[in-house]
Tab-separated table of C-alpha atoms in Angstrom:
chain	number	residue	atom	x	y	z
F	160	MET	CA	0.113	-126.100	89.977
F	161	ALA	CA	-1.290	-125.085	93.523
F	162	GLU	CA	-1.521	-128.794	94.725
F	163	LEU	CA	2.249	-129.173	93.216
F	164	LEU	CA	2.931	-126.454	95.147
F	165	TYR	CA	1.685	-127.640	98.421
F	166	ASP	CA	3.238	-131.024	98.293
F	167	LEU	CA	6.655	-129.849	97.902
F	168	LEU	CA	6.220	-127.373	100.874
F	169	SER	CA	4.474	-130.070	102.853
F	170	THR	CA	7.381	-132.443	102.093
F	171	SER	CA	10.075	-130.067	102.734
F	172	GLY	CA	8.405	-128.651	105.988
F	173	GLY	CA	7.366	-131.753	107.669
F	174	PRO	CA	5.117	-134.583	107.359
F	175	SER	CA	2.482	-134.054	104.814
F	176	GLN	CA	-1.476	-133.866	105.675
F	177	ALA	CA	-3.690	-136.403	103.887
F	178	VAL	CA	-6.157	-133.574	103.055
F	179	ALA	CA	-4.751	-129.936	101.799
F	180	ASP	CA	-6.258	-127.094	103.485
F	181	PRO	CA	-8.490	-125.338	101.106
F	182	SER	CA	-7.325	-122.000	102.500
F	183	SER	CA	-3.862	-122.905	102.006
F	184	LEU	CA	-4.491	-123.970	98.167
F	185	GLU	CA	-6.344	-120.690	97.589
F	186	TYR	CA	-3.571	-118.620	98.715
F	187	LEU	CA	-0.939	-120.848	96.265
F	188	LYS	CA	-3.103	-120.322	93.588
F	189	THR	CA	-3.020	-116.510	93.941
F	190	LEU	CA	0.596	-116.584	94.546
F	191	ALA	CA	1.184	-118.600	90.757
F	192	ALA	CA	-0.818	-115.901	89.535
F	193	GLN	CA	1.467	-113.249	90.168
F	194	PRO	CA	4.767	-111.977	88.879
F	195	LEU	CA	7.905	-112.785	90.475
F	196	ALA	CA	8.552	-109.306	91.066
F	197	SER	CA	5.175	-108.777	92.898
F	198	LEU	CA	6.184	-111.263	95.038
F	199	GLU	CA	9.197	-110.390	96.043
F	200	SER	CA	7.948	-106.463	96.598
F	201	SER	CA	4.316	-106.524	97.552
F	202	GLU	CA	3.742	-109.855	99.132
F	203	PRO	CA	5.806	-109.618	102.178
F	204	GLN	CA	4.231	-106.226	103.028
F	205	ALA	CA	0.545	-107.478	102.711
F	206	LEU	CA	1.327	-110.336	104.527
F	207	SER	CA	2.750	-107.952	107.544
F	208	GLN	CA	-0.374	-106.190	107.358
F	209	SER	CA	-2.820	-108.696	107.670
F	210	SER	CA	-0.794	-110.441	110.796
F	211	HIS	CA	-1.192	-106.914	112.397
F	212	THR	CA	-4.754	-106.747	111.411
F	213	LEU	CA	-5.025	-110.342	113.099
F	214	LEU	CA	-3.146	-109.622	115.929
F	215	LEU	CA	-5.406	-106.597	116.635
F	216	SER	CA	-8.606	-108.514	116.280
F	217	LEU	CA	-7.501	-111.444	118.708
F	218	GLN	CA	-6.389	-108.501	120.708
F	219	ALA	CA	-9.764	-106.413	120.834
F	220	LEU	CA	-11.749	-110.155	120.927
F	221	SER	CA	-9.666	-111.363	123.990
F	222	LYS	CA	-10.161	-107.796	125.897
F	223	LYS	CA	-14.229	-108.212	125.250
F	224	SER	CA	-14.842	-111.934	125.634
F	225	HIS	CA	-12.077	-113.026	128.068
F	226	LYS	CA	-14.727	-113.742	131.022
F	227	PRO	CA	-16.822	-115.999	128.377
F	228	ILE	CA	-13.535	-117.566	127.206
F	229	ILE	CA	-12.321	-118.447	130.464
F	230	GLU	CA	-15.664	-119.855	131.738
F	231	SER	CA	-15.862	-121.938	128.725
F	232	ALA	CA	-12.458	-123.353	129.189
F	233	ALA	CA	-13.379	-124.152	132.651
F	234	HIS	CA	-16.487	-125.981	131.845
F	235	HIS	CA	-14.291	-127.808	129.297
F	236	ALA	CA	-12.208	-129.073	131.896
F	237	THR	CA	-15.139	-130.205	133.910
F	238	LEU	CA	-16.435	-132.412	131.033
F	239	HIS	CA	-14.754	-135.505	132.112
F	240	LYS	CA	-16.534	-135.796	135.074
F	241	SER	CA	-20.021	-134.352	133.864
F	242	LEU	CA	-20.147	-136.652	130.893
F	243	PRO	CA	-20.049	-140.004	133.174
F	244	ALA	CA	-22.181	-138.342	135.668
F	245	LEU	CA	-24.848	-137.593	133.118
F	246	ALA	CA	-24.497	-141.137	131.624
F	247	ALA	CA	-25.001	-142.548	134.880
F	248	SER	CA	-28.127	-140.423	135.704
F	249	THR	CA	-29.498	-141.326	132.106
F	250	ALA	CA	-28.840	-145.042	132.912
F	251	GLU	CA	-30.760	-144.610	136.364
F	252	LEU	CA	-33.759	-143.217	134.458
F	253	ARG	CA	-33.646	-145.711	132.108
F	254	ASN	CA	-33.980	-148.251	134.918
F	255	ALA	CA	-36.857	-145.956	136.620
F	256	ILE	CA	-39.159	-145.800	133.803
F	257	PRO	CA	-40.879	-149.172	134.231
F	258	ARG	CA	-40.893	-148.616	137.998
F	259	LEU	CA	-42.779	-145.353	137.053
F	260	ASP	CA	-45.195	-147.110	134.959
F	261	ASN	CA	-45.925	-149.605	137.102
F	262	GLU	CA	-46.971	-146.826	139.955
F	263	ALA	CA	-48.650	-145.302	137.231
F	264	VAL	CA	-51.065	-148.249	136.591
F	265	ARG	CA	-51.641	-149.243	140.366
F	266	PHE	CA	-52.924	-145.559	140.766
F	267	SER	CA	-55.273	-145.603	138.242
F	268	THR	CA	-56.451	-149.259	139.127
F	269	THR	CA	-56.719	-148.251	143.102
F	270	TYR	CA	-58.363	-144.973	142.802
F	271	ASN	CA	-60.830	-145.821	139.582
F	272	LYS	CA	-64.014	-143.786	139.970
F	273	SER	CA	-65.965	-147.011	139.290
F	274	GLY	CA	-64.463	-148.740	141.945
F	275	GLU	CA	-64.859	-148.366	145.950
F	276	ASN	CA	-62.078	-146.878	147.704
F	277	ASP	CA	-62.317	-145.278	151.358
F	278	VAL	CA	-60.026	-142.183	150.353
F	279	LEU	CA	-62.356	-141.416	147.404
F	280	ALA	CA	-65.337	-141.523	149.497
F	281	ARG	CA	-63.975	-139.349	152.097
F	282	ARG	CA	-63.044	-136.939	149.324
F	283	LYS	CA	-66.511	-137.357	147.840
F	284	LYS	CA	-68.243	-136.666	151.508
F	285	ALA	CA	-66.004	-133.698	151.823
F	286	LEU	CA	-66.545	-132.224	148.513
F	287	LEU	CA	-70.425	-132.738	148.925
F	288	LEU	CA	-70.295	-130.966	152.468
F	289	ALA	CA	-68.334	-128.078	151.098
F	290	ARG	CA	-71.098	-127.683	148.082
F	291	ASN	CA	-73.852	-127.951	150.548
F	292	VAL	CA	-72.134	-126.100	153.732
F	293	GLU	CA	-74.909	-122.868	153.349
F	294	ARG	CA	-77.606	-125.754	153.718
F	295	LEU	CA	-76.234	-127.333	156.632
F	296	VAL	CA	-75.764	-123.838	157.997
F	297	ASP	CA	-79.127	-123.062	157.593
F	298	VAL	CA	-80.481	-126.695	159.246
F	299	LEU	CA	-77.777	-126.066	162.007
F	300	GLU	CA	-79.420	-122.600	162.974
F	301	LEU	CA	-83.253	-124.104	163.251
F	302	PRO	CA	-82.541	-124.816	166.934
F	303	THR	CA	-81.384	-121.470	167.693
F	304	LEU	CA	-84.008	-119.970	165.688
F	305	LEU	CA	-86.589	-122.018	167.295
F	306	SER	CA	-85.300	-120.924	171.069
F	307	THR	CA	-85.625	-117.267	169.941
F	308	ALA	CA	-89.091	-117.597	168.836
F	309	ILE	CA	-89.695	-119.259	172.161
F	310	SER	CA	-87.961	-117.182	174.261
F	311	THR	CA	-89.207	-113.580	172.682
F	312	ALA	CA	-91.753	-111.314	174.374
F	313	PRO	CA	-94.328	-112.008	173.249
F	314	VAL	CA	-93.738	-115.522	172.100
F	315	ASN	CA	-93.932	-116.339	168.592
F	316	TYR	CA	-96.075	-119.743	168.689
F	317	ALA	CA	-97.148	-119.869	165.150
F	318	SER	CA	-93.283	-119.483	164.052
F	319	ALA	CA	-92.144	-121.766	166.537
F	320	LEU	CA	-94.539	-124.376	165.905
F	321	ASP	CA	-94.154	-124.150	161.960
F	322	LEU	CA	-89.953	-124.422	162.531
F	323	ASN	CA	-91.021	-127.608	164.982
F	324	GLY	CA	-92.656	-128.920	161.635
F	325	HIS	CA	-89.712	-128.478	159.398
F	326	ILE	CA	-87.570	-129.962	161.588
F	327	ARG	CA	-90.070	-133.245	161.602
F	328	ARG	CA	-90.157	-133.349	158.263
F	329	LEU	CA	-86.582	-133.501	158.095
F	330	HIS	CA	-86.222	-136.309	160.514
F	331	ASN	CA	-88.668	-138.413	158.969
F	332	LEU	CA	-86.774	-137.784	155.570
F	333	TYR	CA	-83.395	-138.637	156.902
F	334	PRO	CA	-84.056	-140.807	159.911
F	335	GLN	CA	-80.557	-142.115	159.907
F	336	SER	CA	-78.573	-138.787	159.833
F	337	PRO	CA	-77.133	-138.372	163.284
F	338	LEU	CA	-77.001	-134.499	162.434
F	339	VAL	CA	-80.899	-134.317	161.700
F	340	ALA	CA	-81.315	-136.533	164.968
F	341	SER	CA	-79.087	-134.442	166.920
F	342	ILE	CA	-81.473	-131.050	166.056
F	343	ALA	CA	-84.664	-133.123	166.418
F	344	THR	CA	-83.698	-133.634	170.085
F	345	GLN	CA	-82.839	-129.944	170.833
F	346	ALA	CA	-86.403	-129.423	169.042
F	347	ASP	CA	-87.964	-131.472	171.708
F	348	GLU	CA	-86.304	-130.272	174.469
F	349	HIS	CA	-87.233	-126.598	173.330
F	350	MET	CA	-91.031	-127.638	172.588
F	351	ARG	CA	-90.886	-129.081	175.938
F	352	THR	CA	-90.045	-125.458	177.356
F	353	MET	CA	-92.678	-124.051	175.193
F	354	ALA	CA	-95.087	-126.606	176.223
F	355	THR	CA	-94.108	-126.250	180.085
F	356	ASN	CA	-94.524	-121.849	179.467
F	357	LEU	CA	-98.110	-122.846	178.077
F	358	ILE	CA	-98.930	-124.930	180.892
F	359	LEU	CA	-97.689	-121.933	183.125
F	360	SER	CA	-99.992	-119.540	181.592
F	361	LEU	CA	-102.914	-121.676	182.190
F	362	LYS	CA	-102.393	-121.081	185.994
F	363	ALA	CA	-102.419	-117.095	185.507
F	364	PRO	CA	-105.181	-115.684	188.166
F	365	GLY	CA	-106.964	-113.610	185.410
F	366	LEU	CA	-107.066	-116.315	182.718
F	367	LYS	CA	-110.056	-115.355	179.919
F	368	LEU	CA	-111.951	-117.480	177.924
F	369	ALA	CA	-109.956	-116.008	174.398
F	370	ALA	CA	-106.597	-116.877	176.007
F	371	SER	CA	-107.747	-120.507	177.400
F	372	LEU	CA	-108.735	-121.163	174.000
F	373	ARG	CA	-105.526	-120.096	172.390
F	374	THR	CA	-103.264	-121.941	174.864
F	375	ILE	CA	-105.237	-124.918	174.469
F	376	SER	CA	-104.862	-124.773	170.771
F	377	TRP	CA	-101.279	-124.396	170.931
F	378	LEU	CA	-101.155	-127.560	173.071
F	379	ARG	CA	-103.235	-129.569	171.017
F	380	ARG	CA	-100.506	-128.845	168.025
F	381	ILE	CA	-97.519	-129.422	170.358
F	382	LEU	CA	-98.749	-132.638	172.174
F	383	PRO	CA	-98.795	-135.080	169.323
F	384	ASP	CA	-94.951	-133.943	168.780
F	385	LEU	CA	-93.947	-134.595	172.230
F	386	GLU	CA	-95.940	-137.890	172.361
F	387	SER	CA	-94.456	-139.304	169.193
F	388	ALA	CA	-91.187	-138.389	170.533
F	389	ALA	CA	-91.551	-139.908	173.410
F	390	ALA	CA	-93.363	-143.523	172.173
F	391	PRO	CA	-93.890	-143.212	168.427
F	392	GLY	CA	-97.058	-144.708	167.364
F	393	LYS	CA	-99.130	-144.410	170.504
F	394	GLY	CA	-101.933	-142.164	171.390
F	395	SER	CA	-105.097	-141.264	170.071
F	396	GLN	CA	-107.138	-137.812	169.637
F	397	GLU	CA	-109.667	-138.758	172.121
F	398	ALA	CA	-106.912	-139.569	174.759
F	399	GLN	CA	-105.196	-136.157	173.818
F	400	GLU	CA	-108.425	-134.258	174.144
F	401	ARG	CA	-109.054	-136.327	178.028
F	402	VAL	CA	-105.717	-135.375	179.036
F	403	LEU	CA	-105.946	-131.559	177.735
F	404	GLY	CA	-109.228	-131.692	179.729
F	405	ALA	CA	-107.672	-132.875	182.866
F	406	LEU	CA	-104.428	-130.554	182.147
F	407	PHE	CA	-106.821	-127.514	181.982
F	408	LEU	CA	-108.672	-128.633	185.711
F	409	VAL	CA	-105.336	-129.318	187.200
F	410	CYS	CA	-104.374	-126.080	186.066
F	411	ARG	CA	-107.322	-123.993	187.020
F	412	LEU	CA	-107.679	-125.980	190.657
F	413	ALA	CA	-104.252	-124.988	191.315
F	414	THR	CA	-104.745	-121.392	190.714
F	415	LEU	CA	-107.955	-121.876	192.988
F	416	MET	CA	-105.924	-123.352	195.585
F	417	ASN	CA	-103.274	-119.992	195.756
F	418	MET	CA	-106.482	-117.847	195.874
F	419	LEU	CA	-107.452	-119.560	198.741
F	420	HIS	CA	-104.176	-119.578	200.209
F	421	ALA	CA	-104.121	-116.146	200.196
F	422	LEU	CA	-106.563	-116.249	202.696
F	423	GLU	CA	-104.322	-117.629	205.173
F	424	PRO	CA	-104.160	-114.928	207.805
F	425	LEU	CA	-108.119	-114.708	207.811
F	426	ARG	CA	-108.397	-118.556	208.474
F	427	GLU	CA	-106.017	-118.578	210.920
F	428	LEU	CA	-108.266	-115.455	212.853
F	429	ALA	CA	-110.956	-117.887	212.025
F	430	ASP	CA	-109.128	-120.803	213.811
F	431	GLN	CA	-108.396	-119.048	216.818
F	432	GLU	CA	-112.512	-117.834	217.013
F	433	ARG	CA	-112.810	-121.786	216.526
F	434	ALA	CA	-110.264	-122.637	219.453
F	435	ARG	CA	-111.938	-119.934	222.023
F	436	GLN	CA	-115.360	-121.362	221.159
F	437	LYS	CA	-114.223	-124.636	222.319
F	438	SER	CA	-112.267	-123.682	225.371
F	439	LEU	CA	-115.385	-121.872	226.604
F	440	GLY	CA	-117.508	-125.023	226.130
F	441	SER	CA	-121.080	-125.734	224.928
F	442	GLY	CA	-122.592	-124.449	228.139
F	443	ASN	CA	-121.495	-120.900	227.866
F	444	ALA	CA	-123.000	-118.316	225.187
F	445	TRP	CA	-120.956	-117.620	222.287
F	446	SER	CA	-121.563	-114.358	220.783
F	447	GLY	CA	-117.863	-113.853	218.279
F	448	GLY	CA	-117.337	-115.317	214.760
F	449	GLN	CA	-116.978	-111.793	212.967
F	450	GLN	CA	-113.762	-112.987	211.576
F	451	THR	CA	-115.008	-116.309	210.629
F	452	GLU	CA	-118.072	-114.660	208.998
F	453	ARG	CA	-115.280	-112.562	207.044
F	454	TYR	CA	-113.130	-115.414	205.894
F	455	LEU	CA	-116.195	-117.653	205.155
F	456	LYS	CA	-117.902	-114.808	202.693
F	457	ARG	CA	-114.355	-114.211	201.189
F	458	TYR	CA	-114.030	-118.048	200.478
F	459	ILE	CA	-117.278	-118.384	199.240
F	460	GLU	CA	-116.671	-115.614	196.902
F	461	ILE	CA	-113.526	-116.699	195.479
F	462	PHE	CA	-114.713	-120.321	195.449
F	463	ARG	CA	-118.380	-119.173	193.451
F	464	GLU	CA	-116.274	-117.281	190.764
F	465	GLN	CA	-113.374	-119.644	190.225
F	466	SER	CA	-115.572	-122.510	189.813
F	467	PHE	CA	-118.154	-121.246	187.563
F	468	ALA	CA	-115.355	-119.679	185.185
F	469	ILE	CA	-113.206	-123.178	185.766
F	470	VAL	CA	-116.696	-125.181	184.420
F	471	SER	CA	-117.831	-122.911	181.943
F	472	MET	CA	-114.460	-122.606	180.281
F	473	PHE	CA	-113.708	-126.066	180.221
F	474	LYS	CA	-117.308	-126.469	178.614
F	475	SER	CA	-116.558	-124.224	176.149
F	476	ILE	CA	-112.728	-125.143	175.144
F	477	PHE	CA	-113.875	-129.058	175.043
F	478	PRO	CA	-117.270	-129.374	173.491
F	479	ALA	CA	-117.051	-132.758	172.719
F	480	VAL	CA	-116.091	-134.109	175.815
F	481	GLY	CA	-119.187	-134.435	177.634
F	482	ALA	CA	-120.247	-135.420	181.081
F	483	ASP	CA	-120.739	-138.868	179.960
F	484	GLY	CA	-117.418	-139.068	178.341
F	485	PRO	CA	-116.329	-140.760	175.083
F	486	HIS	CA	-117.430	-144.260	174.581
F	487	PRO	CA	-114.863	-146.936	173.334
F	488	PRO	CA	-115.739	-148.678	170.011
F	489	ASP	CA	-117.309	-151.970	169.995
F	490	ARG	CA	-114.532	-154.137	169.412
F	491	SER	CA	-116.310	-157.559	168.764
F	492	VAL	CA	-116.566	-159.325	165.635
F	493	ASN	CA	-118.993	-161.998	164.257
F	494	GLY	CA	-120.712	-162.328	167.592
F	495	ASP	CA	-117.779	-162.194	169.600
F	496	SER	CA	-118.647	-160.396	172.422
F	497	ALA	CA	-115.062	-161.005	174.547
F	498	GLY	CA	-112.884	-159.634	171.659
F	499	ARG	CA	-109.447	-159.884	171.900
F	500	ALA	CA	-107.906	-159.744	175.560
F	501	GLU	CA	-104.844	-158.421	174.366
F	502	ASP	CA	-106.634	-155.463	172.691
F	503	ARG	CA	-108.999	-154.452	176.054
F	504	ASP	CA	-107.318	-152.007	178.674
F	505	ALA	CA	-108.780	-153.088	182.076
F	506	LEU	CA	-109.021	-149.532	183.319
F	507	GLU	CA	-111.108	-148.290	180.169
F	508	PRO	CA	-113.403	-146.295	179.856
F	509	LEU	CA	-111.895	-143.487	182.499
F	510	PRO	CA	-114.588	-141.211	183.225
F	511	PRO	CA	-114.024	-137.782	182.079
F	512	ALA	CA	-112.285	-135.129	184.390
F	513	LEU	CA	-115.020	-132.614	184.505
F	514	ALA	CA	-117.726	-135.725	185.681
F	515	THR	CA	-115.623	-135.872	189.190
F	516	PHE	CA	-114.112	-132.149	189.235
F	517	PRO	CA	-117.318	-130.674	190.401
F	518	LEU	CA	-117.650	-133.293	193.369
F	519	TYR	CA	-114.006	-132.278	194.448
F	520	LEU	CA	-114.957	-128.888	194.224
F	521	VAL	CA	-117.811	-129.237	196.466
F	522	ASP	CA	-116.451	-131.627	198.666
F	523	MET	CA	-113.729	-128.793	199.233
F	524	LEU	CA	-116.520	-126.477	200.195
F	525	LEU	CA	-118.761	-128.392	202.356
F	526	GLU	CA	-115.719	-129.557	204.524
F	527	THR	CA	-115.028	-125.759	205.234
F	528	LEU	CA	-118.553	-125.046	205.763
F	529	ARG	CA	-118.730	-127.875	208.207
F	530	LEU	CA	-115.361	-126.688	209.834
F	531	TYR	CA	-116.483	-123.244	210.331
F	532	LEU	CA	-119.675	-122.607	209.839
F	533	PRO	CA	-120.845	-123.651	213.531
F	534	THR	CA	-118.605	-120.958	214.763
F	535	VAL	CA	-120.939	-117.887	213.297
F	536	LYS	CA	-123.507	-117.597	216.274
F	537	ASP	CA	-125.131	-114.224	214.610
F	538	GLN	CA	-128.144	-115.027	212.706
F	539	ALA	CA	-128.132	-112.320	210.254
F	540	SER	CA	-124.562	-113.571	209.457
F	541	ARG	CA	-125.524	-116.942	209.110
F	542	ASP	CA	-128.664	-116.123	206.941
F	543	SER	CA	-125.982	-114.197	204.601
F	544	LEU	CA	-123.554	-116.974	204.421
F	545	LEU	CA	-126.306	-119.759	203.703
F	546	THR	CA	-127.844	-117.795	201.000
F	547	GLN	CA	-124.251	-117.075	199.242
F	548	VAL	CA	-123.970	-120.680	199.342
F	549	LEU	CA	-127.217	-121.043	197.837
F	550	TYR	CA	-126.338	-118.597	194.779
F	551	CYS	CA	-123.259	-120.407	194.521
F	552	ALA	CA	-125.260	-123.988	193.834
F	553	GLY	CA	-127.217	-121.962	191.382
F	554	SER	CA	-124.503	-120.719	189.606
F	555	LEU	CA	-122.980	-124.017	189.464
F	556	GLY	CA	-126.380	-125.407	188.613
F	557	ARG	CA	-126.514	-123.376	185.368
F	558	LEU	CA	-123.682	-125.601	184.634
F	559	GLY	CA	-125.053	-129.021	185.476
F	560	GLY	CA	-123.279	-128.697	188.882
F	561	ASP	CA	-126.097	-128.167	191.299
F	562	PHE	CA	-125.284	-129.115	194.909
F	563	GLY	CA	-128.319	-127.818	196.757
F	564	LEU	CA	-129.071	-131.457	197.436
F	565	PHE	CA	-125.901	-131.869	199.501
F	566	LEU	CA	-126.402	-128.882	201.626
F	567	ALA	CA	-129.204	-130.670	203.565
F	568	GLY	CA	-126.985	-132.876	205.236
F	569	LEU	CA	-124.721	-129.937	206.377
F	570	ASP	CA	-124.637	-129.654	210.311
F	571	VAL	CA	-125.452	-126.166	210.963
F	572	GLY	CA	-126.578	-126.440	214.735
F	573	SER	CA	-129.620	-128.025	215.965
F	574	GLU	CA	-130.818	-124.235	216.861
F	575	ALA	CA	-130.615	-123.128	213.439
F	576	GLU	CA	-132.406	-125.832	211.451
F	577	GLU	CA	-135.540	-123.875	211.160
F	578	GLU	CA	-133.276	-120.820	210.192
F	579	TRP	CA	-131.608	-122.741	207.384
F	580	VAL	CA	-135.422	-124.183	206.240
F	581	GLU	CA	-136.542	-120.534	206.037
F	582	VAL	CA	-133.334	-119.177	203.970
F	583	VAL	CA	-133.939	-122.133	201.563
F	584	LYS	CA	-137.320	-121.144	200.950
F	585	ARG	CA	-136.601	-117.272	201.017
F	586	HIS	CA	-133.620	-118.315	197.909
F	587	ARG	CA	-136.110	-120.422	195.749
F	588	LEU	CA	-138.870	-117.782	195.810
F	589	LEU	CA	-136.321	-115.384	195.065
F	590	ALA	CA	-135.446	-117.305	192.187
F	591	GLY	CA	-138.791	-118.246	191.195
F	592	ARG	CA	-139.368	-114.603	190.700
F	593	LEU	CA	-136.222	-113.580	188.883
F	594	GLU	CA	-136.916	-116.546	186.487
F	595	SER	CA	-140.643	-115.268	185.809
F	596	ILE	CA	-139.197	-111.871	185.169
F	597	VAL	CA	-136.286	-112.756	183.184
F	598	GLY	CA	-138.142	-115.575	181.410
F	599	ASP	CA	-136.471	-118.868	179.866
F	600	PRO	CA	-133.861	-118.320	177.349
F	601	LYS	CA	-135.094	-121.203	175.426
F	602	GLU	CA	-138.733	-120.416	175.201
F	603	LYS	CA	-137.775	-116.795	174.001
F	604	VAL	CA	-135.515	-118.343	171.068
F	605	SER	CA	-138.830	-120.978	170.360
F	606	LYS	CA	-141.377	-117.491	170.280
């Protein structure tokens, strides 16, 4: 029924729709079910009321949502432009996907962990450096710590040598590292400074045996490191001992020379007296020589004290280096006395420093006596000086350096030869009495 009415209304009102509206069919069914009187009386009113209600709803909706509706309409108007642009972007993305895949494959192949790449190597080094930065800082601080240990007062030689030994071990473990090589170079410079300070301490005027032993022991530990830095693989313990012994004697000789040079004012007065004596001539009587006597007494006193101290300390510090010196090993093999010529040193064996050092000291003393002793003409003064010289010879004689026989060739003047003989006899007599009173220490020990 409702469909017939819908077809009738659609043919009379205009072109019919292919498919009926469900809401229209539902409304037509409702109209067909109502009586004719209801359709004429209540239906127009109901329709008017429904129309008014819908109008109010539309008004309320347009009031609250007019902005979204306007924006929706504007966006809807731009769809004809946006959709082609979206299609073009989609096509471009579709075309770029193969290139992206190729680049991803190339990146994974180039920067693979199993392969070799400069960029990855630099990154690995940077990461390794970041993980070990504290250790590197500690290593870089080693030269500063070594310099601090050397420059503090008093100098901490033990800590300085321990630090230098640690740097040496690092250098042996990592010989190709530029950083470790640079630190080792700085350490060598600081150790040279330390060795220089130790050598200067050997020139101290009031050097004692204990301080000498400590200084030489430090130098024994420093010298191998300095030699290995200068010429790796060279040097022996015997050669080091000879070097240290010669160094000790040279330093103490420099101290002795400085102390003797301090007598320069007295020596100038003695030179003036000697010049006056020469100006008077041999025919005139000379009764001076007081300033020369003062100079010689002070000279002999300093010489006796320092020479005895130098030789005695040397023998205490270097007991293995005797007067005969170390003998080189026999290089002959199977009766070949010639040995290998390339292994021999034409200058070996060198005499030990102590074998020639007392001779040099005695030559200094005898030269001074030959120069200034003839100026002293007073007998008592000459006797005192000669006795002092004999005591000096006896002092060195206790260490194996007696130069009493050299005094026989000393020119004291023809008029003083008998006097010189009497002084020697008196000295020997007093020395014999003293030995008889004190006794020989070796005999006391044997008893």
